[in-house]
Coordinates of C-alpha atoms in Angstrom, one line a residue:
M1 CA -54.3 -156.7 30.7
V2 CA -54.9 -160.3 32.3
T3 CA -53.1 -163.5 31.8
I4 CA -54.4 -166.8 32.4
Y5 CA -52.3 -169.4 33.3
L6 CA -53.3 -173.2 33.5
R7 CA -51.6 -175.8 34.9
Y8 CA -52.9 -179.1 33.9
V9 CA -52.2 -182.6 35.4
L10 CA -52.4 -185.3 32.2
D11 CA -52.6 -189.0 31.8
T12 CA -49.1 -189.9 30.9
R13 CA -50.6 -192.6 28.4
R14 CA -52.6 -189.7 26.7
L15 CA -49.8 -187.2 25.9
K16 CA -50.4 -186.9 22.1
E17 CA -54.2 -186.6 22.9
F18 CA -53.6 -183.8 25.2
E19 CA -51.1 -181.9 22.6
H20 CA -54.0 -182.4 19.8
Y21 CA -56.4 -180.8 22.6
G22 CA -54.0 -177.7 23.0
K23 CA -53.7 -177.3 19.2
L24 CA -57.4 -177.1 19.2
W25 CA -57.9 -174.3 21.6
I26 CA -54.9 -172.0 20.5
P27 CA -57.2 -170.4 17.6
L28 CA -60.2 -170.6 19.5
V29 CA -58.8 -168.5 22.2
E30 CA -57.6 -166.0 19.4
K31 CA -61.1 -166.3 17.9
F32 CA -62.6 -164.6 20.7
G33 CA -59.9 -161.8 21.0
G34 CA -57.3 -163.4 23.1
K35 CA -53.5 -163.7 22.6
H36 CA -52.2 -167.4 23.1
H37 CA -48.8 -167.7 24.3
G38 CA -48.9 -171.7 23.6
Y39 CA -49.1 -174.9 25.3
F40 CA -46.2 -176.1 27.1
M41 CA -46.0 -180.0 27.1
P42 CA -43.7 -182.3 29.6
S43 CA -39.8 -182.6 28.7
E44 CA -37.7 -182.9 31.6
G45 CA -38.9 -183.4 35.1
A46 CA -42.3 -184.2 35.9
N47 CA -44.0 -186.3 32.7
N48 CA -47.6 -185.5 33.8
I49 CA -47.4 -181.8 34.0
A50 CA -48.3 -179.2 31.1
L51 CA -49.1 -175.4 31.0
A52 CA -50.9 -173.1 28.9
M53 CA -50.9 -169.0 29.0
F54 CA -53.1 -166.4 27.0
T55 CA -54.0 -163.0 27.4
F56 CA -57.0 -161.0 27.2
D57 CA -57.5 -156.9 27.3
S58 CA -59.3 -157.3 30.6
L59 CA -61.1 -159.5 32.9
A60 CA -64.4 -158.6 31.4
S61 CA -63.0 -159.7 28.0
Y62 CA -61.8 -163.0 29.6
E63 CA -65.1 -163.8 31.2
S64 CA -66.9 -162.7 28.0
Y65 CA -64.7 -165.3 26.0
R66 CA -65.8 -168.0 28.7
Q67 CA -69.3 -167.4 28.4
R68 CA -69.2 -167.3 24.6
S69 CA -67.1 -170.6 24.4
F70 CA -70.0 -172.4 26.1
D71 CA -72.4 -171.7 23.0
D72 CA -69.5 -172.2 20.2
P73 CA -69.9 -175.3 18.4
D74 CA -65.9 -175.7 18.1
C75 CA -65.1 -174.7 21.6
Q76 CA -67.8 -177.6 22.7
A77 CA -66.3 -180.0 20.2
A78 CA -63.0 -179.4 22.0
F79 CA -64.6 -179.9 25.6
R80 CA -66.0 -183.1 24.3
Y81 CA -62.6 -184.3 23.0
A82 CA -61.1 -183.9 26.4
E83 CA -63.8 -185.7 28.0
E84 CA -63.9 -188.5 25.7
T85 CA -59.9 -189.2 25.6
R86 CA -59.6 -188.3 29.5
C87 CA -56.2 -186.6 28.6
I88 CA -56.9 -184.4 31.4
L89 CA -57.0 -185.6 35.1
S90 CA -57.3 -182.2 36.7
Y91 CA -56.3 -178.6 36.1
E92 CA -56.0 -175.2 37.9
R93 CA -56.3 -172.0 36.7
S94 CA -54.5 -168.6 38.0
F95 CA -54.8 -165.1 36.8
F96 CA -51.7 -162.7 36.4
R97 CA -51.0 -158.9 35.4
P98 CA -48.5 -158.9 32.8
V99 CA -45.5 -156.5 33.2
F100 CA -43.5 -156.0 29.7
S101 CA -41.6 -153.2 30.3

């Protein structure tokens, strides 16, 4: 298994737009075989940082999802939404091996 951790730097004037963006991606990740663990919006502390985490069975499954997302119309619409609203200033992606028990 591999868990993908995304850390976003947001435009604080566009938090509602980013939250909508997150809601678009949760079912899309699951459509391609992943398990989404949610988006985490700023609450206390930094007001411009959000997180997302989702898991795939393997790094190969994740790579397949990434490739397929570039051809999927719903994924492309979500990518365009983020570009048009400019809610994301930058992001970083890390990969983790989960330990559950």
